[in-house]
Coordinates of C-alpha atoms in Angstrom, one line a residue:
M1 CA 12.2 -4.6 38.2
L2 CA 9.8 -7.3 37.4
R3 CA 11.3 -10.6 35.8
P4 CA 10.9 -10.8 32.6
S5 CA 8.7 -14.2 31.2
L6 CA 10.6 -16.9 31.0
C7 CA 8.7 -19.0 28.4
A8 CA 10.1 -16.0 26.2
L9 CA 12.8 -18.3 25.7
T10 CA 13.7 -20.7 22.6
L11 CA 15.7 -23.3 21.8
L12 CA 17.7 -23.3 18.7
L13 CA 19.3 -26.6 17.7
A14 CA 21.2 -26.7 15.0
A15 CA 23.1 -29.7 13.5
G16 CA 26.9 -29.6 12.5
A17 CA 27.9 -30.6 9.5
C18 CA 30.8 -32.8 9.1
A19 CA 33.8 -30.9 9.4
P20 CA 36.8 -31.6 6.5
P21 CA 39.1 -34.5 8.2
A22 CA 42.4 -32.6 10.1
D23 CA 45.5 -33.7 8.5
E24 CA 46.2 -36.9 10.7
P25 CA 43.0 -38.4 12.8
D26 CA 44.2 -37.1 16.1
A27 CA 44.6 -33.8 15.0
W28 CA 41.1 -32.6 16.1
L29 CA 42.0 -28.8 16.1
A30 CA 43.7 -27.5 12.9
R31 CA 45.9 -23.9 12.8
V32 CA 44.2 -21.1 11.0
D33 CA 46.4 -18.7 9.7
G34 CA 45.3 -15.1 7.1
L35 CA 42.8 -14.2 9.6
P36 CA 43.5 -9.8 10.0
F37 CA 43.4 -10.7 13.8
A38 CA 45.8 -8.0 14.8
A39 CA 48.6 -8.8 17.8
L40 CA 48.5 -7.7 21.5
Q41 CA 50.7 -5.6 23.6
T42 CA 50.6 -6.4 26.9
G43 CA 53.9 -3.8 28.3
R44 CA 57.3 -3.8 27.7
D45 CA 58.5 -7.0 26.1
T46 CA 60.6 -7.6 28.8
A47 CA 58.0 -7.6 31.2
D48 CA 60.0 -6.0 34.2
T49 CA 56.7 -5.9 36.5
I50 CA 53.4 -7.5 37.7
L51 CA 51.8 -5.9 35.7
E52 CA 52.7 -6.8 32.8
V53 CA 52.8 -10.7 32.9
N54 CA 49.0 -11.1 32.5
G55 CA 48.1 -10.6 29.3
G56 CA 44.6 -9.3 27.6
G57 CA 40.9 -11.2 27.3
L58 CA 38.5 -11.4 24.1
A59 CA 35.2 -12.5 23.7
L60 CA 33.1 -14.1 21.2
F61 CA 29.6 -13.3 21.9
D62 CA 26.9 -12.2 19.0
G63 CA 27.3 -8.3 18.9
D64 CA 25.4 -7.1 16.4
G65 CA 22.6 -10.7 16.9
D66 CA 23.3 -12.0 13.2
G67 CA 22.8 -15.6 14.7
D68 CA 27.2 -15.5 15.0
L69 CA 29.9 -14.9 16.7
D70 CA 31.7 -11.5 17.0
V71 CA 34.8 -11.3 17.6
L72 CA 36.5 -9.0 20.7
F73 CA 40.3 -8.6 21.6
V74 CA 40.9 -6.6 25.6
N75 CA 44.9 -5.7 24.5
P76 CA 46.3 -4.5 27.5
G77 CA 49.1 -2.0 25.6
P78 CA 51.9 -0.4 26.4
Y79 CA 53.2 -0.1 30.1
P80 CA 50.7 2.5 31.1
A81 CA 53.4 6.1 32.4
G82 CA 53.8 8.3 30.6
A83 CA 52.0 9.3 27.3
A84 CA 51.3 5.3 26.9
A85 CA 48.5 6.1 29.0
D86 CA 46.5 7.0 26.0
T87 CA 47.0 5.3 23.6
R88 CA 44.2 3.2 22.8
S89 CA 44.8 -0.2 21.4
N90 CA 41.0 -3.0 21.5
K91 CA 39.8 -4.6 19.1
L92 CA 36.5 -5.8 17.2
Y93 CA 35.6 -7.8 14.6
R94 CA 32.9 -8.2 12.9
N95 CA 32.5 -12.0 11.6
D96 CA 30.7 -12.0 7.8
G97 CA 31.2 -16.0 8.1
D98 CA 33.6 -18.5 6.3
W99 CA 35.7 -16.9 8.1
N100 CA 35.6 -13.8 6.6
F101 CA 36.0 -11.3 9.3
V102 CA 36.5 -7.4 9.4
D103 CA 38.6 -5.2 11.0
V104 CA 35.6 -2.9 12.4
T105 CA 37.3 -1.2 15.4
A106 CA 37.6 2.4 14.5
E107 CA 33.2 3.0 14.2
S108 CA 32.6 0.8 17.1
G109 CA 33.8 2.6 20.5
V110 CA 36.3 -0.1 21.8
D111 CA 39.0 1.7 21.6
L112 CA 39.6 3.3 24.5
P113 CA 42.5 4.2 26.3
G114 CA 43.8 2.7 29.3
F115 CA 45.2 -0.8 30.4
F116 CA 42.9 -3.3 30.2
N117 CA 42.4 -7.0 31.1
G118 CA 39.3 -8.1 31.2
V119 CA 36.2 -8.8 29.2
A120 CA 32.0 -9.6 31.1
V121 CA 29.1 -9.7 28.3
G122 CA 25.6 -9.1 29.3
D123 CA 22.4 -7.2 28.2
V124 CA 22.8 -4.4 30.9
N125 CA 19.8 -2.2 30.4
S126 CA 17.1 -5.0 28.8
D127 CA 17.6 -3.6 25.4
G128 CA 18.0 -7.3 24.2
L129 CA 21.6 -6.2 23.0
R130 CA 25.0 -7.8 24.7
D131 CA 27.0 -4.8 26.2
L132 CA 30.3 -4.6 27.4
Y133 CA 32.0 -4.6 30.5
L134 CA 35.4 -4.2 30.5
T135 CA 38.4 -4.6 33.2
R136 CA 41.7 -1.8 33.6
L137 CA 44.6 -0.8 35.4
G138 CA 41.8 1.7 37.1
A139 CA 38.3 2.5 36.4
N140 CA 36.8 0.2 34.7
A141 CA 34.6 0.8 31.4
L142 CA 30.8 0.2 30.8
L143 CA 29.4 0.0 27.0
L144 CA 26.3 -0.4 25.7
N145 CA 25.4 -1.6 22.6
G146 CA 23.6 0.6 20.0
G147 CA 23.2 -1.7 18.1
D148 CA 25.4 -2.9 14.7
L149 CA 28.1 -3.4 16.3
R150 CA 28.9 0.4 17.7
F151 CA 29.4 0.9 22.2
E152 CA 28.4 3.7 23.8
L153 CA 30.9 4.7 26.9
Q154 CA 28.6 5.4 30.0
T155 CA 29.2 8.1 32.9
D156 CA 31.3 6.4 35.6
A157 CA 30.5 3.0 34.5
L158 CA 26.7 2.8 35.8
G159 CA 27.9 2.8 38.9
A160 CA 30.1 -0.1 39.0
A161 CA 33.5 2.0 37.7
G162 CA 35.6 1.1 41.3
N163 CA 38.6 2.5 40.9
S164 CA 41.6 -0.7 41.3
W165 CA 43.9 -3.0 39.4
S166 CA 40.1 -5.4 37.6
T167 CA 41.2 -8.7 35.9
S168 CA 38.2 -10.5 35.1
A169 CA 34.5 -10.5 36.0
V170 CA 30.9 -11.9 35.0
L171 CA 27.5 -10.5 34.4
R172 CA 25.4 -12.8 35.7
D173 CA 22.1 -12.6 37.3
M174 CA 22.2 -13.4 41.1
D175 CA 19.1 -11.9 42.1
L176 CA 16.8 -13.4 38.9
D177 CA 15.1 -10.3 38.9
G178 CA 15.8 -11.2 35.1
D179 CA 18.7 -8.8 34.7
P180 CA 22.8 -9.7 34.7
D181 CA 24.4 -8.3 38.6
L182 CA 27.9 -8.2 37.9
Y183 CA 31.1 -9.2 40.0
V184 CA 34.3 -7.8 39.8
V185 CA 37.6 -9.7 40.5
N186 CA 40.2 -7.5 41.6
Y187 CA 43.8 -7.9 42.3
L188 CA 46.1 -6.0 43.8
E189 CA 47.4 -2.3 44.1
F190 CA 50.6 -1.1 42.2
D191 CA 51.3 1.8 40.5
P192 CA 52.7 2.2 37.4
D193 CA 54.7 5.8 38.0
A194 CA 56.3 3.9 41.4
P195 CA 56.0 0.0 40.2
P196 CA 57.7 -2.5 43.4
L197 CA 60.8 -4.0 42.1
H198 CA 63.6 -5.5 43.4
G199 CA 66.2 -4.0 45.7
E200 CA 64.1 -0.8 45.7
G201 CA 62.0 -0.5 49.1
G202 CA 63.5 -3.3 51.2
R203 CA 62.1 -5.5 48.7
H204 CA 64.1 -8.7 48.4
C205 CA 62.4 -10.6 44.7
M206 CA 64.3 -13.9 43.9
W207 CA 63.4 -17.3 42.3
K208 CA 65.3 -20.3 41.6
G209 CA 68.7 -17.6 42.2
H210 CA 67.0 -15.0 39.3
V211 CA 66.2 -11.4 40.1
V212 CA 62.9 -11.1 38.8
M213 CA 59.9 -9.3 39.1
C214 CA 58.0 -9.1 42.3
G215 CA 54.8 -9.8 43.0
P216 CA 52.3 -10.9 44.3
Q217 CA 53.1 -11.8 47.7
N218 CA 53.8 -8.7 50.3
L219 CA 52.3 -6.2 48.2
P220 CA 48.4 -5.1 48.0
V221 CA 45.4 -7.0 48.1
Q222 CA 42.4 -5.2 46.4
A223 CA 39.6 -6.7 47.0
D224 CA 36.6 -8.1 45.1
R225 CA 33.2 -5.5 43.9
F226 CA 29.7 -7.3 43.7
Y227 CA 27.1 -4.9 42.1
L228 CA 23.4 -5.4 42.1
N229 CA 22.0 -3.6 38.4
E230 CA 19.1 -2.0 39.8
G231 CA 17.0 -1.4 36.5
G232 CA 20.0 -0.7 34.6
H233 CA 22.0 1.6 36.8
F234 CA 24.8 -0.8 39.5
V235 CA 24.9 -0.6 43.3
D236 CA 28.0 -2.3 45.2
A237 CA 26.0 -4.9 47.6
S238 CA 29.0 -6.4 48.7
E239 CA 28.3 -6.2 51.8
A240 CA 24.6 -7.0 51.5
W241 CA 25.2 -9.8 50.1
G242 CA 27.9 -11.2 52.2
F243 CA 31.3 -11.0 50.0
E244 CA 32.8 -9.0 52.2
P245 CA 35.4 -9.5 54.3
A246 CA 36.1 -12.7 52.5
A247 CA 36.5 -11.9 48.8
H248 CA 40.4 -10.6 49.5
G249 CA 42.4 -12.4 47.7
Y250 CA 44.6 -11.7 44.3
G251 CA 41.9 -12.6 42.3
L252 CA 42.6 -13.2 38.7
G253 CA 39.4 -15.4 37.6
V254 CA 35.9 -16.0 38.1
I255 CA 33.4 -18.5 36.1
D256 CA 29.6 -18.3 37.3
G257 CA 27.3 -22.1 37.7
D258 CA 25.1 -23.6 40.6
F259 CA 27.6 -25.8 41.9
D260 CA 25.3 -27.1 44.7
T261 CA 22.5 -28.2 41.9
D262 CA 20.1 -26.1 44.2
G263 CA 18.8 -23.9 41.5
R264 CA 20.3 -20.2 42.9
P265 CA 23.5 -19.3 40.8
D266 CA 26.8 -19.5 42.6
L267 CA 30.0 -17.8 41.5
Y268 CA 33.9 -19.6 42.1
V269 CA 36.9 -17.3 42.0
T270 CA 40.5 -18.3 41.7
N271 CA 43.0 -16.7 43.7
D272 CA 47.2 -15.9 43.0
S273 CA 48.9 -17.4 46.0
T274 CA 46.0 -17.0 48.5
P275 CA 42.7 -19.5 48.7
N276 CA 40.8 -19.8 46.0
F277 CA 36.1 -18.6 47.0
L278 CA 33.3 -20.7 46.4
F279 CA 30.5 -18.6 46.9
L280 CA 27.1 -20.3 47.2
Q281 CA 23.9 -18.7 47.7
R282 CA 22.3 -20.4 50.2
E283 CA 18.9 -18.6 50.3
A284 CA 17.9 -15.8 47.9
G285 CA 19.9 -12.7 48.7
R286 CA 22.9 -14.0 50.6
V287 CA 26.6 -15.9 49.6
E288 CA 28.1 -18.1 51.7
E289 CA 32.2 -18.1 51.1
R290 CA 32.7 -22.4 51.1
G291 CA 36.2 -22.6 49.7
L292 CA 38.2 -24.6 52.7
L293 CA 34.9 -25.9 53.9
H294 CA 33.7 -27.5 50.7
G295 CA 37.6 -28.2 49.8
A296 CA 38.0 -26.5 46.8
A297 CA 40.5 -23.7 48.6
L298 CA 43.5 -25.3 48.0
S299 CA 45.4 -28.2 46.9
S300 CA 45.2 -32.2 47.5
Q301 CA 48.0 -31.2 49.9
G302 CA 46.5 -28.5 52.1
R303 CA 48.4 -26.2 50.3
E304 CA 47.8 -22.5 48.3
Q305 CA 48.5 -22.0 45.0
A306 CA 49.0 -19.3 42.2
G307 CA 45.3 -20.2 40.7
M308 CA 45.0 -18.3 37.4
G309 CA 42.8 -19.6 35.6
L310 CA 39.5 -22.3 35.7
T311 CA 36.5 -23.9 33.6
A312 CA 34.8 -26.0 35.2
G313 CA 31.6 -28.1 33.3
D314 CA 30.7 -32.2 34.3
V315 CA 33.6 -34.0 33.2
E316 CA 32.6 -37.6 35.1
G317 CA 29.4 -37.3 33.2
D318 CA 27.1 -37.9 36.9
G319 CA 25.1 -34.7 36.7
D320 CA 26.9 -31.5 38.1
D321 CA 30.0 -29.2 37.4
D322 CA 33.4 -29.6 38.4
L323 CA 36.3 -27.3 38.5
F324 CA 39.5 -27.2 36.9
V325 CA 42.0 -24.4 38.0
T326 CA 45.0 -24.2 36.8
N327 CA 48.2 -23.1 38.7
F328 CA 52.4 -22.4 39.1
S329 CA 55.2 -24.0 37.6
M330 CA 55.7 -26.7 40.5
E331 CA 51.9 -26.4 41.4
S332 CA 50.2 -29.2 39.9
N333 CA 46.6 -28.6 38.2
A334 CA 43.6 -28.6 40.2
L335 CA 40.7 -30.8 39.4
Y336 CA 38.3 -30.4 41.9
T337 CA 35.3 -33.1 41.1
N338 CA 31.8 -32.3 42.5
D339 CA 29.1 -34.5 44.8
G340 CA 26.4 -33.1 43.4
A341 CA 26.5 -31.1 46.6
A342 CA 29.0 -28.6 46.0
R343 CA 31.2 -30.8 47.5
F344 CA 34.5 -31.0 46.3
R345 CA 37.5 -33.6 46.0
E346 CA 40.6 -32.2 44.8
R347 CA 42.0 -35.2 42.4
A348 CA 44.0 -34.3 39.3
D349 CA 46.3 -36.6 40.0
A350 CA 44.1 -39.3 39.7
L351 CA 42.5 -38.5 37.0
G352 CA 45.7 -37.9 35.2
V353 CA 45.7 -33.8 34.3
G354 CA 48.1 -33.1 37.7
G355 CA 51.9 -34.9 37.5
P356 CA 51.9 -33.6 33.4
S357 CA 51.4 -29.8 34.6
K358 CA 54.1 -29.6 36.9
R359 CA 57.0 -28.1 34.8
L360 CA 53.8 -25.9 33.1
L361 CA 52.0 -22.3 34.6
G362 CA 48.8 -22.5 32.9
W363 CA 46.3 -19.7 33.1
G364 CA 43.2 -20.1 30.3
A365 CA 41.1 -23.0 29.9
A366 CA 38.0 -25.1 28.7
M367 CA 35.9 -28.1 28.5
F368 CA 34.6 -29.5 25.2
D369 CA 33.2 -32.0 23.6
L370 CA 36.3 -31.8 21.5
D371 CA 36.0 -35.1 19.6
L372 CA 32.7 -35.2 19.6
D373 CA 32.6 -39.1 22.0
G374 CA 30.2 -38.0 23.9
D375 CA 32.4 -36.2 27.1
L376 CA 34.0 -33.1 27.8
D377 CA 38.0 -32.8 26.9
L378 CA 39.6 -30.3 27.8
V379 CA 42.3 -27.5 27.2
H380 CA 44.6 -25.0 28.6
A381 CA 47.0 -22.6 28.1
N382 CA 50.6 -22.0 29.0
G383 CA 53.3 -19.6 29.4
H384 CA 56.0 -18.8 32.8
V385 CA 55.3 -14.9 33.9
Y386 CA 59.8 -14.6 34.6
R387 CA 61.5 -15.0 31.4
Q388 CA 64.0 -15.7 33.6
A389 CA 62.9 -19.1 33.7
S390 CA 64.6 -20.6 30.8
E391 CA 67.5 -20.0 32.4
P392 CA 69.1 -23.3 33.1
G393 CA 68.0 -24.7 36.6
T394 CA 64.9 -23.7 36.3
D395 CA 63.2 -27.5 35.4
T396 CA 60.8 -25.7 33.7
S397 CA 60.7 -22.4 30.6
Y398 CA 59.2 -19.1 29.5
A399 CA 57.9 -21.2 26.1
Q400 CA 55.2 -23.1 26.9
A401 CA 53.1 -26.1 24.4
D402 CA 49.5 -25.6 25.3
T403 CA 48.1 -28.6 26.6
L404 CA 45.0 -30.6 25.0
W405 CA 43.8 -34.3 27.0
L406 CA 41.0 -36.2 26.1
N407 CA 38.4 -37.8 28.1
D408 CA 37.6 -41.2 28.6
G409 CA 34.4 -41.1 29.7
H410 CA 34.9 -41.3 32.9
G411 CA 36.6 -38.0 34.0
K412 CA 39.8 -39.8 33.1
F413 CA 42.2 -38.3 30.9
S414 CA 45.0 -38.2 28.7
E415 CA 46.8 -35.9 26.7
A416 CA 47.4 -36.1 23.1
A417 CA 49.0 -34.3 20.4
W418 CA 47.4 -31.2 18.7
P419 CA 48.1 -28.6 16.5
G420 CA 49.2 -26.1 20.0
D421 CA 51.6 -28.7 21.4
V422 CA 54.5 -25.9 20.4
A423 CA 56.2 -23.1 22.9
E424 CA 54.7 -20.6 23.0
V425 CA 53.4 -17.8 25.8
S426 CA 50.1 -17.2 26.1
R427 CA 47.2 -16.5 28.4
A428 CA 43.4 -16.1 27.8
L429 CA 41.1 -18.3 25.2
A430 CA 38.1 -18.7 25.0
A431 CA 35.7 -21.8 22.6
G432 CA 33.4 -20.8 20.6
D433 CA 31.7 -22.1 17.0
L434 CA 33.0 -19.2 14.8
D435 CA 32.1 -20.7 11.3
D436 CA 28.7 -22.1 12.7
D437 CA 29.1 -26.0 12.1
G438 CA 28.2 -27.2 14.4
V439 CA 32.0 -27.7 15.8
L440 CA 34.0 -26.1 18.6
D441 CA 37.2 -23.4 17.8
L442 CA 39.5 -22.6 19.9
V443 CA 40.8 -18.7 20.1
V444 CA 44.4 -18.1 22.6
L445 CA 45.8 -14.8 23.4
Q446 CA 49.9 -15.0 23.6
R447 CA 51.4 -12.3 26.5
A448 CA 52.1 -10.2 23.0
G449 CA 52.1 -10.9 19.6
A450 CA 49.3 -12.9 17.2
P451 CA 46.1 -14.4 18.5
R452 CA 46.1 -17.8 18.0
V453 CA 43.4 -19.5 15.9
Y454 CA 42.2 -23.3 16.0
R455 CA 39.6 -25.1 13.6
G456 CA 38.0 -27.9 15.2
T457 CA 37.9 -30.7 12.8
T458 CA 36.5 -33.5 14.5
N459 CA 34.5 -35.6 11.4
A460 CA 31.8 -36.2 13.3
R461 CA 27.8 -34.4 13.5
S462 CA 26.8 -32.8 16.7
L463 CA 23.6 -31.1 18.5
Q464 CA 23.8 -27.3 19.0
V465 CA 21.4 -25.6 21.1
R466 CA 21.1 -21.9 21.3
V467 CA 19.2 -20.4 24.1
V468 CA 17.4 -17.0 23.2
G469 CA 16.5 -16.0 26.2
P470 CA 14.1 -12.7 26.9
P471 CA 15.7 -8.9 26.9
G472 CA 18.3 -9.2 30.3
N473 CA 19.5 -12.8 29.2
P474 CA 19.4 -13.1 25.7
D475 CA 21.9 -15.9 26.3
G476 CA 19.8 -17.6 28.6
V477 CA 22.5 -17.9 30.6
G478 CA 22.4 -19.9 33.3
T479 CA 20.2 -22.9 31.7
R480 CA 20.7 -25.8 32.2
V481 CA 20.6 -28.3 29.1
L482 CA 20.5 -31.6 29.2
W483 CA 20.6 -34.3 26.6
R484 CA 19.3 -38.1 26.6
D485 CA 19.9 -40.0 23.9
A486 CA 20.8 -44.4 24.1
E487 CA 24.2 -44.2 24.8
G488 CA 23.7 -42.3 28.2
E489 CA 22.7 -38.1 29.3
R490 CA 25.3 -35.6 29.1
S491 CA 24.8 -31.9 30.9
I492 CA 25.4 -28.3 30.5
Q493 CA 25.2 -25.1 31.6
V494 CA 24.9 -22.1 29.7
R495 CA 26.7 -20.0 30.9
A496 CA 28.3 -15.8 31.6
S497 CA 32.2 -16.5 31.5
A498 CA 35.2 -18.6 30.4
G499 CA 37.2 -18.5 33.9
Y500 CA 40.4 -16.0 32.4
Q501 CA 39.3 -12.4 31.2
A502 CA 37.1 -14.4 28.7
V503 CA 33.9 -14.8 27.0
G504 CA 32.9 -18.1 24.9
D505 CA 30.9 -19.2 23.2
P506 CA 27.4 -19.5 25.3
R507 CA 25.9 -22.8 23.4
P508 CA 25.9 -25.8 24.3
V509 CA 27.2 -28.8 21.5
F510 CA 26.2 -32.0 22.0
A511 CA 27.4 -35.6 19.8
W512 CA 25.3 -36.7 17.9
R513 CA 25.0 -40.5 18.8
G514 CA 20.9 -41.2 17.6
P515 CA 17.3 -39.9 18.3
G516 CA 17.5 -39.1 22.3
T517 CA 15.2 -35.9 24.8
L518 CA 16.6 -32.4 24.9
E519 CA 15.3 -30.9 28.6
W520 CA 16.4 -27.4 29.5
I521 CA 15.8 -26.2 33.3
A522 CA 15.0 -22.3 33.2
P523 CA 16.8 -19.8 35.5
D524 CA 13.2 -19.6 36.8
G525 CA 13.8 -23.4 38.1
S526 CA 11.2 -24.6 34.7
R527 CA 12.0 -27.7 33.5
H528 CA 10.5 -28.9 30.0
S529 CA 11.9 -31.4 27.3
R530 CA 11.2 -32.4 23.7
R531 CA 12.4 -35.3 21.5
V532 CA 15.0 -34.7 19.3
D533 CA 15.2 -37.3 15.8
D534 CA 17.2 -35.8 13.4
P535 CA 20.0 -33.3 14.0
G536 CA 18.6 -30.6 11.7
A537 CA 16.9 -26.9 12.6
L538 CA 14.1 -27.5 15.2
S539 CA 12.3 -24.5 17.0
L540 CA 11.6 -25.9 20.3
P541 CA 8.7 -22.9 22.6
L542 CA 10.3 -23.1 26.7
E543 CA 7.3 -25.2 26.9
G544 CA 7.8 -27.9 25.4
E545 CA 5.1 -29.8 24.7

């Protein structure tokens, strides 16, 4: 397929209105109650197996093309044995504005049978509409968007169904031919009719003196898969592109980016109890796994960690993307800072987010300018996998508060109070401007129960950038947007993935601190810029002026 001209890209900018002040000046986010979002279920309340602990996923995406974010919740449902395997439970809600969400699941086609986990969003068939790829235990599902939030299931996921236990996935144009390719993260072999249990088959599943669910250690790994999009049909190119034999780990999360700033898309994958993967595309059509060599695979002590969630962004303000990874309890979370050539240093302790995280077991994470002061802050969901974690002597707990960190402008973080710091069992999360006021909001999933929604209440103005791309890339994924004002420069990459089983708002948001210059580097490498003197609505052609 010929690559569509990236001159079709357009940037739309909207100024964020001043949000109502929070109840407390440092709250930044306020809980939103009364939304119609249904509770999610992940297997049984007892969570006796590893299948039942990871939770579901979510996507904040413009499914009907009306300019605002609709919400998809990916719901695992009951434990998938016997009749429960036919349960339909994913949910789709149309955004009608002013926090009015309408359940359109019944006519949408998303309520498929199966035990689902994650989601990827992209325009697979290059018709300008955002399609859905859903991961689950067994064959994954591809739903093409027919318009008006109606999706049609595709046989064999157009070649990318697989038959593994898939967790996260990302649709990203890796070969820069104008349509999105697909990377699927797989976890481990699991038979719900014969699950691994303590005391069976010679297994000994103990943790701090307690019998717990088994895994992932000593369970068979399932390799990740990479598929090229060939005219709207997927072809497994894992070996041809160099993803094999490297991509063998207990995979949980994936995020796309250009970590070595060479103009070619890269991928970063978090693995549970095995080293993380950093796939750098050194030449067109070929990746190299560089996690160990480039310092992004292990802890600062050189140890494997239980990588769960992840996020990426320029926390230091130096023009390249750093990586944040959430890990198991008694393993601090990791913050890998980037030297610009994808050579990383793990600096969580030095930057304030290491030590305080050791009692926590982290999941989904997001970086965004929460307080609109010009730098990227950090939030991550927490909650243990073992119910026994609340027993005496474990030094942790099952339910845990989600954590918010504020950036001092130089990449150093301090923990801040917020409405989400109450004990919950959280999993995936995504940030997005659900009410289109220019301030990002947050959706956090629980392992089981109703999603938590928080409205951004920062009393400041913003510059929100919408990159509108051609068919095949309607959100302009891969574009790097730079904003320069009198106080400095900030950059945000337009991404297809929110890291752990989720998709977030693709629109970059910058603090408005006065007039400046907006520059954007398109996926084809072309650079464009425009002076912006007011935070009012603007439409800019890709060519600039």
